[in-house]
CSV table of C-alpha atoms in Angstrom, one decimal:
chain,number,residue,atom,x,y,z
A,25,UNK,CA,-52.0,23.6,80.9
A,26,UNK,CA,-52.3,26.0,77.7
A,27,UNK,CA,-49.2,24.7,76.4
A,28,UNK,CA,-50.7,21.0,77.0
A,29,UNK,CA,-53.7,21.5,75.1
A,30,UNK,CA,-51.6,23.3,72.1
A,31,UNK,CA,-49.5,20.2,72.1
A,32,UNK,CA,-52.9,17.9,72.8
A,33,UNK,CA,-54.1,19.7,69.0
A,34,UNK,CA,-50.7,19.0,67.3
A,35,UNK,CA,-51.0,15.3,68.4
A,36,UNK,CA,-54.7,14.5,67.6
A,37,UNK,CA,-56.4,17.6,65.6
A,38,UNK,CA,-58.4,14.8,63.7
A,39,UNK,CA,-60.4,14.6,66.0
A,40,UNK,CA,-60.9,18.3,66.4
A,41,UNK,CA,-62.3,18.6,63.0
A,42,UNK,CA,-65.7,18.3,63.4
A,43,UNK,CA,-65.3,20.9,65.8
A,44,UNK,CA,-63.3,23.4,63.8
A,45,UNK,CA,-66.0,23.0,61.2
A,46,UNK,CA,-68.9,24.2,63.5
A,47,UNK,CA,-66.4,27.1,65.0
A,48,UNK,CA,-65.8,27.9,61.3
A,49,UNK,CA,-69.8,27.6,60.2
A,50,UNK,CA,-70.1,29.2,63.1
A,51,UNK,CA,-68.0,32.4,62.5
A,52,UNK,CA,-68.6,32.6,58.9
A,53,UNK,CA,-72.8,33.0,59.3
A,54,UNK,CA,-72.4,36.0,62.1
A,55,UNK,CA,-69.3,38.1,60.4
A,56,UNK,CA,-71.2,37.8,57.2
A,57,UNK,CA,-74.5,39.1,58.4
A,58,UNK,CA,-73.0,41.4,61.0
A,59,UNK,CA,-70.6,43.2,57.8
A,60,UNK,CA,-74.5,44.4,57.0
A,61,UNK,CA,-74.2,46.8,60.8
A,62,UNK,CA,-70.8,47.6,59.1
A,63,UNK,CA,-71.8,48.6,56.1
A,64,UNK,CA,-75.3,50.2,56.6
A,65,UNK,CA,-73.0,53.0,58.8
A,66,UNK,CA,-70.8,53.5,55.6
A,67,UNK,CA,-70.4,57.1,55.0
A,68,UNK,CA,-72.9,58.2,52.1
A,69,UNK,CA,-75.8,55.1,52.9
A,70,UNK,CA,-79.2,55.9,52.4
A,71,UNK,CA,-81.8,56.0,55.2
A,72,UNK,CA,-83.8,53.7,53.4
A,73,UNK,CA,-80.8,51.1,52.9
A,74,UNK,CA,-79.3,51.3,56.3
A,75,UNK,CA,-82.4,50.1,57.9
A,76,UNK,CA,-82.7,47.6,55.4
A,77,UNK,CA,-79.3,46.4,56.0
A,78,UNK,CA,-79.5,47.3,60.0
A,79,UNK,CA,-82.7,45.0,60.2
A,80,UNK,CA,-81.3,42.2,58.6
A,81,UNK,CA,-78.3,41.9,60.6
A,82,UNK,CA,-80.3,42.5,63.9
A,83,UNK,CA,-82.6,39.8,63.0
A,84,UNK,CA,-80.4,37.0,61.4
A,85,UNK,CA,-77.8,37.8,63.8
A,86,UNK,CA,-79.8,36.8,67.0
A,87,UNK,CA,-81.0,33.3,64.2
A,88,UNK,CA,-77.3,32.6,64.2
A,89,UNK,CA,-75.2,33.7,67.5
A,90,UNK,CA,-78.4,30.7,68.3
A,91,UNK,CA,-77.3,28.7,66.1
A,92,UNK,CA,-73.7,28.7,66.7
A,93,UNK,CA,-74.3,27.9,70.2
A,94,UNK,CA,-76.4,24.9,69.9
A,95,UNK,CA,-73.7,23.9,66.9
A,96,UNK,CA,-70.6,24.0,68.6
A,97,UNK,CA,-72.5,23.2,72.6
A,98,UNK,CA,-73.7,19.7,70.2
A,99,UNK,CA,-70.4,19.1,68.5
A,100,UNK,CA,-67.9,19.7,71.5
A,101,UNK,CA,-70.4,17.6,73.7
A,102,UNK,CA,-69.7,14.4,71.7
A,103,UNK,CA,-66.0,15.2,71.4
A,104,UNK,CA,-66.0,15.2,75.6
A,105,UNK,CA,-68.2,12.2,75.6
A,106,UNK,CA,-66.1,10.5,73.6
A,107,UNK,CA,-62.8,11.4,75.3
A,108,UNK,CA,-64.0,9.6,78.5
A,109,UNK,CA,-61.6,6.6,79.1
A,110,UNK,CA,-58.9,9.4,78.3
A,111,UNK,CA,-60.2,11.7,81.0
A,112,UNK,CA,-60.5,8.7,83.6
A,113,UNK,CA,-56.9,8.3,83.0
A,114,UNK,CA,-55.6,11.4,83.5
A,115,UNK,CA,-57.8,11.7,86.5
A,116,UNK,CA,-56.2,8.6,87.6
A,117,UNK,CA,-52.9,9.3,87.0
A,118,UNK,CA,-53.1,12.6,89.5
A,119,UNK,CA,-54.5,15.4,86.7
A,120,UNK,CA,-57.4,17.1,89.0
A,121,UNK,CA,-60.3,18.2,87.8
A,122,UNK,CA,-59.4,21.7,86.9
A,123,UNK,CA,-56.6,21.1,84.8
A,124,UNK,CA,-58.4,18.7,82.8
A,125,UNK,CA,-61.2,21.5,82.2
A,126,UNK,CA,-58.3,24.1,81.3
A,127,UNK,CA,-56.4,21.6,79.0
A,128,UNK,CA,-59.9,20.5,77.1
A,129,UNK,CA,-61.3,24.5,77.5
A,130,UNK,CA,-57.8,25.8,75.7
A,131,UNK,CA,-58.4,22.9,73.1
A,132,UNK,CA,-61.7,24.2,71.6
A,133,UNK,CA,-60.8,28.2,72.0
A,134,UNK,CA,-57.6,27.2,69.9
A,135,UNK,CA,-59.8,25.1,67.7
A,136,UNK,CA,-62.5,28.1,67.6
A,137,UNK,CA,-60.1,31.0,66.8
A,138,UNK,CA,-58.3,29.1,64.1
A,139,UNK,CA,-62.2,28.6,62.7
A,140,UNK,CA,-62.5,31.8,63.2
A,141,UNK,CA,-59.4,33.4,61.5
A,142,UNK,CA,-60.1,30.7,58.3
A,143,UNK,CA,-64.6,32.4,58.5
A,144,UNK,CA,-63.2,36.1,57.2
A,145,UNK,CA,-62.3,35.2,54.2
A,146,UNK,CA,-66.2,33.2,53.1
A,147,UNK,CA,-67.7,35.8,55.2
A,148,UNK,CA,-66.9,38.5,52.9
A,149,UNK,CA,-67.5,36.9,49.8
A,150,UNK,CA,-71.1,36.2,51.7
A,151,UNK,CA,-71.7,39.8,53.0
A,152,UNK,CA,-71.2,40.9,49.3
A,153,UNK,CA,-73.7,37.9,48.1
A,154,UNK,CA,-76.0,38.9,50.4
A,155,UNK,CA,-75.4,42.9,49.8
A,156,UNK,CA,-76.8,42.2,45.7
A,157,UNK,CA,-79.9,40.2,46.7
A,158,UNK,CA,-80.8,43.2,48.3
A,159,UNK,CA,-79.7,45.6,46.2
A,160,UNK,CA,-81.4,42.9,43.3
A,161,UNK,CA,-84.5,43.2,45.1
A,162,UNK,CA,-84.5,46.9,45.0
A,163,UNK,CA,-84.6,47.0,49.1
A,164,UNK,CA,-81.3,48.7,48.8
A,165,UNK,CA,-79.6,51.4,46.9
A,166,UNK,CA,-77.1,50.5,43.6
A,167,UNK,CA,-74.7,52.6,44.8
A,168,UNK,CA,-73.3,50.9,48.0
A,169,UNK,CA,-70.8,49.6,48.6
A,170,UNK,CA,-70.1,46.1,50.9
A,171,UNK,CA,-67.9,47.0,54.2
A,172,UNK,CA,-66.6,44.5,56.5
A,173,UNK,CA,-65.3,45.8,59.2
A,174,UNK,CA,-64.2,46.1,63.4
A,175,UNK,CA,-68.7,44.7,64.0
A,176,UNK,CA,-68.4,41.9,62.6
A,177,UNK,CA,-64.8,40.6,63.0
A,178,UNK,CA,-65.4,41.5,66.3
A,179,UNK,CA,-68.7,39.3,67.2
A,180,UNK,CA,-67.7,37.2,65.0
A,181,UNK,CA,-64.6,36.0,66.6
A,182,UNK,CA,-66.0,37.4,70.3
A,183,UNK,CA,-69.3,34.6,70.1
A,184,UNK,CA,-67.6,31.6,68.9
A,185,UNK,CA,-64.9,32.0,71.6
A,186,UNK,CA,-67.6,32.2,74.1
A,187,UNK,CA,-69.7,30.0,73.0
A,188,UNK,CA,-66.7,27.2,72.3
A,189,UNK,CA,-65.5,27.5,75.8
A,190,UNK,CA,-68.6,28.1,78.0
A,191,UNK,CA,-69.8,24.7,75.9
A,192,UNK,CA,-66.5,23.2,76.3
A,193,UNK,CA,-66.2,23.6,80.1
A,194,UNK,CA,-69.9,22.3,80.9
A,195,UNK,CA,-69.0,18.9,78.9
A,196,UNK,CA,-65.8,18.4,80.6
A,197,UNK,CA,-67.4,19.7,83.6
A,198,UNK,CA,-70.1,16.5,83.6
A,199,UNK,CA,-67.0,14.4,82.0
A,200,UNK,CA,-64.9,15.0,84.9
A,201,UNK,CA,-67.9,14.1,87.5
A,202,UNK,CA,-68.3,11.1,85.9
A,203,UNK,CA,-64.9,9.6,86.0
A,204,UNK,CA,-64.4,10.8,89.7
A,205,UNK,CA,-67.3,8.3,90.3
A,206,UNK,CA,-70.0,11.0,91.2
A,207,UNK,CA,-73.2,11.1,91.4
A,208,UNK,CA,-74.6,13.3,88.7
A,209,UNK,CA,-77.7,15.4,89.8
A,210,UNK,CA,-79.8,16.9,88.0
A,211,UNK,CA,-79.5,19.6,85.6
A,212,UNK,CA,-81.3,22.1,87.3
A,213,UNK,CA,-79.7,24.8,85.0
A,214,UNK,CA,-80.2,22.8,81.7
A,215,UNK,CA,-84.1,22.2,83.1
A,216,UNK,CA,-84.5,25.9,84.0
A,217,UNK,CA,-83.6,27.1,80.6
A,218,UNK,CA,-85.7,24.6,79.5
A,219,UNK,CA,-88.9,25.8,80.6
A,220,UNK,CA,-88.3,28.8,80.5
A,221,UNK,CA,-87.2,29.2,77.0
A,222,UNK,CA,-91.0,27.0,76.3
A,223,UNK,CA,-93.1,29.6,78.5
A,224,UNK,CA,-91.5,32.4,76.8
A,225,UNK,CA,-92.3,30.9,73.4
A,226,UNK,CA,-95.7,29.8,74.6
A,227,UNK,CA,-96.2,33.5,75.4
A,228,UNK,CA,-95.1,34.9,72.6
A,229,UNK,CA,-97.6,32.6,70.5
A,230,UNK,CA,-100.3,32.9,72.5
A,231,UNK,CA,-99.8,37.3,71.8
A,232,UNK,CA,-100.3,36.5,68.4
A,233,UNK,CA,-104.2,36.5,69.1
A,234,UNK,CA,-104.1,40.0,70.8
A,235,UNK,CA,-102.8,41.8,67.4
A,236,UNK,CA,-104.2,42.6,64.4
A,237,UNK,CA,-104.1,41.3,61.3
A,238,UNK,CA,-102.6,44.4,59.6
A,239,UNK,CA,-100.2,45.1,62.5
A,240,UNK,CA,-96.2,45.1,61.0
A,241,UNK,CA,-94.9,43.2,64.2
A,242,UNK,CA,-97.6,40.5,63.8
A,243,UNK,CA,-95.3,38.0,62.5
A,244,UNK,CA,-92.6,38.4,64.9
A,245,UNK,CA,-94.1,37.0,68.2
A,246,UNK,CA,-95.4,34.1,66.5
A,247,UNK,CA,-92.4,33.7,64.5
A,248,UNK,CA,-89.8,33.9,68.2
A,249,UNK,CA,-92.4,32.3,69.8
A,250,UNK,CA,-91.9,28.7,67.7
A,251,UNK,CA,-88.4,29.2,68.1
A,252,UNK,CA,-88.6,29.4,71.7
A,253,UNK,CA,-90.4,26.6,71.7
A,254,UNK,CA,-87.8,24.4,69.7
A,255,UNK,CA,-85.1,25.4,71.5
A,256,UNK,CA,-87.0,24.1,75.2
A,257,UNK,CA,-88.3,20.6,73.3
A,258,UNK,CA,-84.0,20.5,71.6
A,259,UNK,CA,-83.3,21.2,75.7
A,260,UNK,CA,-85.0,18.5,77.1
A,261,UNK,CA,-84.1,16.4,74.2
A,262,UNK,CA,-82.6,13.2,76.4
A,263,UNK,CA,-86.0,13.4,78.2
A,264,UNK,CA,-88.0,13.0,75.5
A,265,UNK,CA,-86.6,10.5,73.7
A,266,UNK,CA,-86.2,8.1,76.8
A,267,UNK,CA,-90.1,9.2,76.6
A,268,UNK,CA,-90.9,8.1,73.5
A,269,UNK,CA,-88.8,5.2,73.2
A,270,UNK,CA,-90.7,3.4,76.2
A,271,UNK,CA,-94.2,4.1,74.4
A,272,UNK,CA,-92.2,2.9,70.8
A,273,UNK,CA,-90.6,0.0,72.2
A,274,UNK,CA,-93.7,-2.5,72.1
A,275,UNK,CA,-94.3,-1.2,68.2
A,276,UNK,CA,-90.6,-1.4,67.2
A,277,UNK,CA,-90.0,-4.8,68.7
A,278,UNK,CA,-92.6,-6.5,67.4
A,279,UNK,CA,-91.7,-5.1,63.6
A,280,UNK,CA,-88.4,-5.6,64.2
A,281,UNK,CA,-87.9,-8.9,66.5
A,282,UNK,CA,-84.8,-8.9,68.8
A,283,UNK,CA,-82.8,-6.0,66.7
A,284,UNK,CA,-85.5,-3.5,67.8
A,285,UNK,CA,-85.3,-4.6,70.8
A,286,UNK,CA,-81.9,-3.5,71.5
A,287,UNK,CA,-81.7,-0.9,69.9
A,288,UNK,CA,-84.3,0.8,72.2
A,289,UNK,CA,-82.5,-0.4,75.1
A,290,UNK,CA,-78.6,1.0,73.8
A,291,UNK,CA,-80.8,4.0,73.1
A,292,UNK,CA,-82.4,4.6,76.0
A,293,UNK,CA,-78.6,4.6,77.8
A,294,UNK,CA,-76.9,6.4,75.2
A,295,UNK,CA,-80.3,9.0,75.3
A,296,UNK,CA,-77.8,12.1,76.7
A,297,UNK,CA,-74.9,11.3,73.8
A,298,UNK,CA,-78.2,11.5,71.1
A,299,UNK,CA,-79.0,14.5,72.5
A,300,UNK,CA,-77.0,15.9,69.7
A,301,UNK,CA,-78.2,14.8,67.3
A,302,UNK,CA,-81.9,16.1,68.2
A,303,UNK,CA,-81.1,19.8,69.0
A,304,UNK,CA,-80.0,20.2,65.5
A,305,UNK,CA,-83.1,18.2,63.7
A,306,UNK,CA,-85.9,19.7,66.2
A,307,UNK,CA,-84.5,23.2,65.5
A,308,UNK,CA,-84.1,22.9,61.7
A,309,UNK,CA,-87.9,21.2,61.2
A,310,UNK,CA,-89.1,24.0,63.9
A,311,UNK,CA,-87.7,27.2,62.7
A,312,UNK,CA,-87.8,26.3,58.8
A,313,UNK,CA,-91.4,24.9,59.3
A,314,UNK,CA,-92.6,28.0,61.3
A,315,UNK,CA,-90.9,30.4,59.1
A,316,UNK,CA,-92.1,29.3,55.3
A,317,UNK,CA,-95.5,28.6,56.3
A,318,UNK,CA,-95.9,31.8,58.1
A,319,UNK,CA,-94.5,33.7,55.2
A,320,UNK,CA,-96.9,32.2,52.5
A,321,UNK,CA,-99.9,32.5,54.4
A,322,UNK,CA,-98.1,36.3,54.1
A,323,UNK,CA,-98.2,36.0,50.7
A,324,UNK,CA,-101.6,34.9,50.3
A,325,UNK,CA,-103.3,37.2,52.7
A,326,UNK,CA,-101.5,40.5,50.3
A,327,UNK,CA,-102.5,38.7,47.3
A,328,UNK,CA,-105.7,38.2,48.5
A,329,UNK,CA,-105.8,41.8,49.0
A,330,UNK,CA,-105.5,42.7,45.8
A,331,UNK,CA,-102.5,45.3,46.8
A,332,UNK,CA,-99.0,45.4,45.3
A,333,UNK,CA,-96.3,44.3,47.2
A,334,UNK,CA,-94.6,47.4,49.5
A,335,UNK,CA,-91.2,47.6,50.1
A,336,UNK,CA,-91.7,46.8,53.8
A,337,UNK,CA,-93.3,43.4,52.3
A,338,UNK,CA,-90.5,43.1,50.1
A,339,UNK,CA,-88.2,43.4,53.0
A,340,UNK,CA,-89.8,40.9,55.2
A,341,UNK,CA,-90.4,38.6,52.6
A,342,UNK,CA,-86.1,38.7,51.5
A,343,UNK,CA,-85.1,38.4,55.1
A,344,UNK,CA,-87.7,35.5,55.6
A,345,UNK,CA,-85.9,33.3,52.7
A,346,UNK,CA,-82.2,34.1,53.7
A,347,UNK,CA,-83.4,33.1,57.4
A,348,UNK,CA,-84.4,30.1,56.1
A,349,UNK,CA,-81.6,29.3,53.7
A,350,UNK,CA,-79.3,30.0,56.9
A,351,UNK,CA,-81.1,27.9,58.9
A,352,UNK,CA,-81.1,25.2,56.2
A,353,UNK,CA,-77.6,24.9,55.1
A,354,UNK,CA,-75.9,25.7,58.7
A,355,UNK,CA,-78.7,23.4,60.5
A,356,UNK,CA,-78.2,20.5,57.8
A,357,UNK,CA,-74.1,20.7,58.2
A,358,UNK,CA,-74.0,20.6,62.1
A,359,UNK,CA,-76.6,17.3,61.9
A,360,UNK,CA,-73.9,16.0,59.6
A,361,UNK,CA,-71.4,17.1,61.9
A,362,UNK,CA,-72.4,15.7,65.1
A,363,UNK,CA,-74.0,12.3,63.7
A,364,UNK,CA,-70.1,11.6,62.0
A,365,UNK,CA,-68.9,12.7,65.0
A,366,UNK,CA,-71.1,10.0,66.7
A,367,UNK,CA,-70.9,7.2,64.0
A,368,UNK,CA,-67.2,7.5,63.6
A,369,UNK,CA,-67.0,6.8,67.1
A,370,UNK,CA,-68.8,3.9,67.3
A,371,UNK,CA,-65.8,2.1,65.5
A,372,UNK,CA,-65.1,-0.5,68.8
A,373,UNK,CA,-68.9,-0.6,69.3
A,374,UNK,CA,-69.5,-2.4,66.1
A,375,UNK,CA,-66.4,-4.0,65.8
A,376,UNK,CA,-67.6,-5.8,69.7
A,377,UNK,CA,-70.6,-6.9,67.8
A,378,UNK,CA,-69.4,-8.5,65.2
A,379,UNK,CA,-67.7,-10.3,67.5
A,380,UNK,CA,-70.3,-11.6,68.8
A,381,UNK,CA,-72.0,-13.1,65.9
A,382,UNK,CA,-73.7,-9.8,64.1
A,383,UNK,CA,-73.2,-9.4,60.8
A,384,UNK,CA,-72.6,-5.8,59.2
A,385,UNK,CA,-75.8,-6.2,57.6
A,386,UNK,CA,-77.0,-6.5,61.0
A,387,UNK,CA,-75.0,-3.6,62.2
A,388,UNK,CA,-76.1,-0.7,59.5
A,389,UNK,CA,-79.9,-2.4,60.4
A,390,UNK,CA,-79.6,-1.4,64.0
A,391,UNK,CA,-78.4,2.0,62.7
A,392,UNK,CA,-80.9,2.2,60.4
A,393,UNK,CA,-83.7,1.4,63.1
A,394,UNK,CA,-81.6,4.4,65.3
A,395,UNK,CA,-82.0,7.3,62.1
A,396,UNK,CA,-85.4,6.3,62.2
A,397,UNK,CA,-86.4,6.8,66.1
A,398,UNK,CA,-84.7,9.7,65.8
A,399,UNK,CA,-86.2,11.7,63.1
A,400,UNK,CA,-89.5,10.5,64.0
A,401,UNK,CA,-88.7,12.4,67.7
A,402,UNK,CA,-86.7,15.6,66.3
A,403,UNK,CA,-89.6,16.3,63.4
A,404,UNK,CA,-92.5,15.6,66.1
A,405,UNK,CA,-90.9,18.2,68.1
A,406,UNK,CA,-89.7,20.3,65.8
A,407,UNK,CA,-93.1,20.4,63.9
A,408,UNK,CA,-95.0,21.4,67.3
A,409,UNK,CA,-93.1,24.4,68.0
A,410,UNK,CA,-93.7,25.1,63.9
A,411,UNK,CA,-97.5,24.8,64.4
A,412,UNK,CA,-97.2,26.4,68.0
A,413,UNK,CA,-96.4,29.6,65.7
A,414,UNK,CA,-98.0,29.2,62.2
A,415,UNK,CA,-101.5,28.2,63.5
A,416,UNK,CA,-101.7,31.6,65.9
A,417,UNK,CA,-100.2,33.7,62.7
A,418,UNK,CA,-102.7,32.2,60.4
A,419,UNK,CA,-105.3,32.8,62.0
A,420,UNK,CA,-105.2,35.9,62.7
A,421,UNK,CA,-104.3,37.0,59.0
A,422,UNK,CA,-105.9,35.3,56.8
A,423,UNK,CA,-109.0,33.6,58.9
A,424,UNK,CA,-108.3,30.2,58.1
A,425,UNK,CA,-106.0,28.1,60.2
A,426,UNK,CA,-102.7,26.5,57.8
A,427,UNK,CA,-101.5,28.1,54.4
A,428,UNK,CA,-102.6,26.0,51.4
A,429,UNK,CA,-99.2,25.4,50.4
A,430,UNK,CA,-97.9,23.8,54.4
A,431,UNK,CA,-98.3,20.4,53.9
A,432,UNK,CA,-95.7,20.4,51.0
A,433,UNK,CA,-93.2,22.5,52.8
A,434,UNK,CA,-94.0,20.8,55.8
A,435,UNK,CA,-93.0,17.5,53.9
A,436,UNK,CA,-90.4,19.2,52.0
A,437,UNK,CA,-88.8,19.9,55.5
A,438,UNK,CA,-89.3,16.5,56.8
A,439,UNK,CA,-87.6,15.2,53.6
A,440,UNK,CA,-84.2,17.0,54.1
A,441,UNK,CA,-84.3,16.0,57.8
A,442,UNK,CA,-84.7,13.2,56.5
A,443,UNK,CA,-82.5,12.5,54.0
A,444,UNK,CA,-79.4,14.2,56.0
A,445,UNK,CA,-80.3,11.8,59.1
A,446,UNK,CA,-79.7,8.4,57.1
A,447,UNK,CA,-77.0,8.9,54.4
A,448,UNK,CA,-75.0,10.5,57.1
A,449,UNK,CA,-75.6,7.7,60.1
A,450,UNK,CA,-75.3,4.9,57.6
A,451,UNK,CA,-73.0,6.4,55.6
A,452,UNK,CA,-70.9,6.5,58.2
A,453,UNK,CA,-71.5,3.1,59.7
A,454,UNK,CA,-70.5,1.1,56.4
A,455,UNK,CA,-67.6,3.0,56.1
A,456,UNK,CA,-66.4,1.9,59.7
A,457,UNK,CA,-67.6,-1.3,58.8
A,458,UNK,CA,-64.5,-1.7,56.2
A,459,UNK,CA,-62.2,-1.9,59.2
A,460,UNK,CA,-61.9,-5.6,60.1
A,461,UNK,CA,-64.0,-6.6,63.8
A,462,UNK,CA,-61.0,-7.3,65.4
A,463,UNK,CA,-58.8,-4.6,64.1
A,464,UNK,CA,-61.8,-1.9,65.0
A,465,UNK,CA,-61.6,-3.7,68.9
A,466,UNK,CA,-58.1,-3.3,69.3
A,467,UNK,CA,-57.8,0.2,67.6
A,468,UNK,CA,-60.2,1.9,69.8
A,469,UNK,CA,-59.0,0.8,72.3
């Protein structure tokens, strides 16, 4: 089956480009930050520099691993669902579920390995650039040289391969059950993980009230709490989307007429597929808003105290901005990647709609309404997760509820999320509509 997987990759590499990009970016992020572990452990590195590098690698390495798993999982889920007809055909021609799983998991491992290898060069450059940032801030000695060693290489390859194999296995397991006509029970593992993340996240943000304003680790509890809440909402995104659609249907129907009604019905049926888009939206909004707002509140508190910013404060600020930068770039790419894969696959659906009488403008209007619903849903639950961390931290640290720059930060994050969603979905749909309706149906069939 490994040989079959390799042949499948050779025959149809185009469909795996989104997965390759996710694996490449994920491995690059993990290798870049874990190279700081290699650098910190090199001979001659002083204690302060080593501690700064180890902290950055440990904190952002955790973020990076989480983002990589979600990026690869969402992309692979979309990819496997697009192959439902192929999987059903394989089942009808005698292939067993185990054989199909081995083939698709094998494909994913091959692509993940290729992405990891391609990421080595960019990760080396990224590690050098990141080390220069810490040097410029005076947090690392100028004489420290960047080292790209076994920790960076092995962690990047291992995490990317495990995430790809695990996500592919779970996605194809669901697809083979559907192809066999089996009733799909509740995804108890996913719900258990989601509710567990929500519970631990809520406990984390509530524990902030038991801390003092001067505690060095004050920001850690609400920050990780907000992240876990974002993860919990992301895992529950199909159910959350259906619930929101049920309440928004009358409003959308009143504003857009029949197209809004049909859009809502279509999105309800495709809630599982659309969850791959909601995951990066929720994670991006929640994590970016929480981290930036808490750092703004911390800066306000330091200024109001009249004290100079310490080395630890500079380390924390640099680390937070680096984290947000990674989140912004990675989550946006993950969102664009998933949206492109999901929208480009709908060439047959768009062709059928046009053959049934819909104009290209009407099809684009439907895609725009879908993008609006997805953006509102992702931003709403991401904002809830972010506020859950921001409010306790700001209350304890500054005796106010929100930082003064909070609204501006939130509007910037929302603008980035909305722009990425609308530009990618409408741009891809417009490109898809260039194919004649008859050709689109025939090719996709």
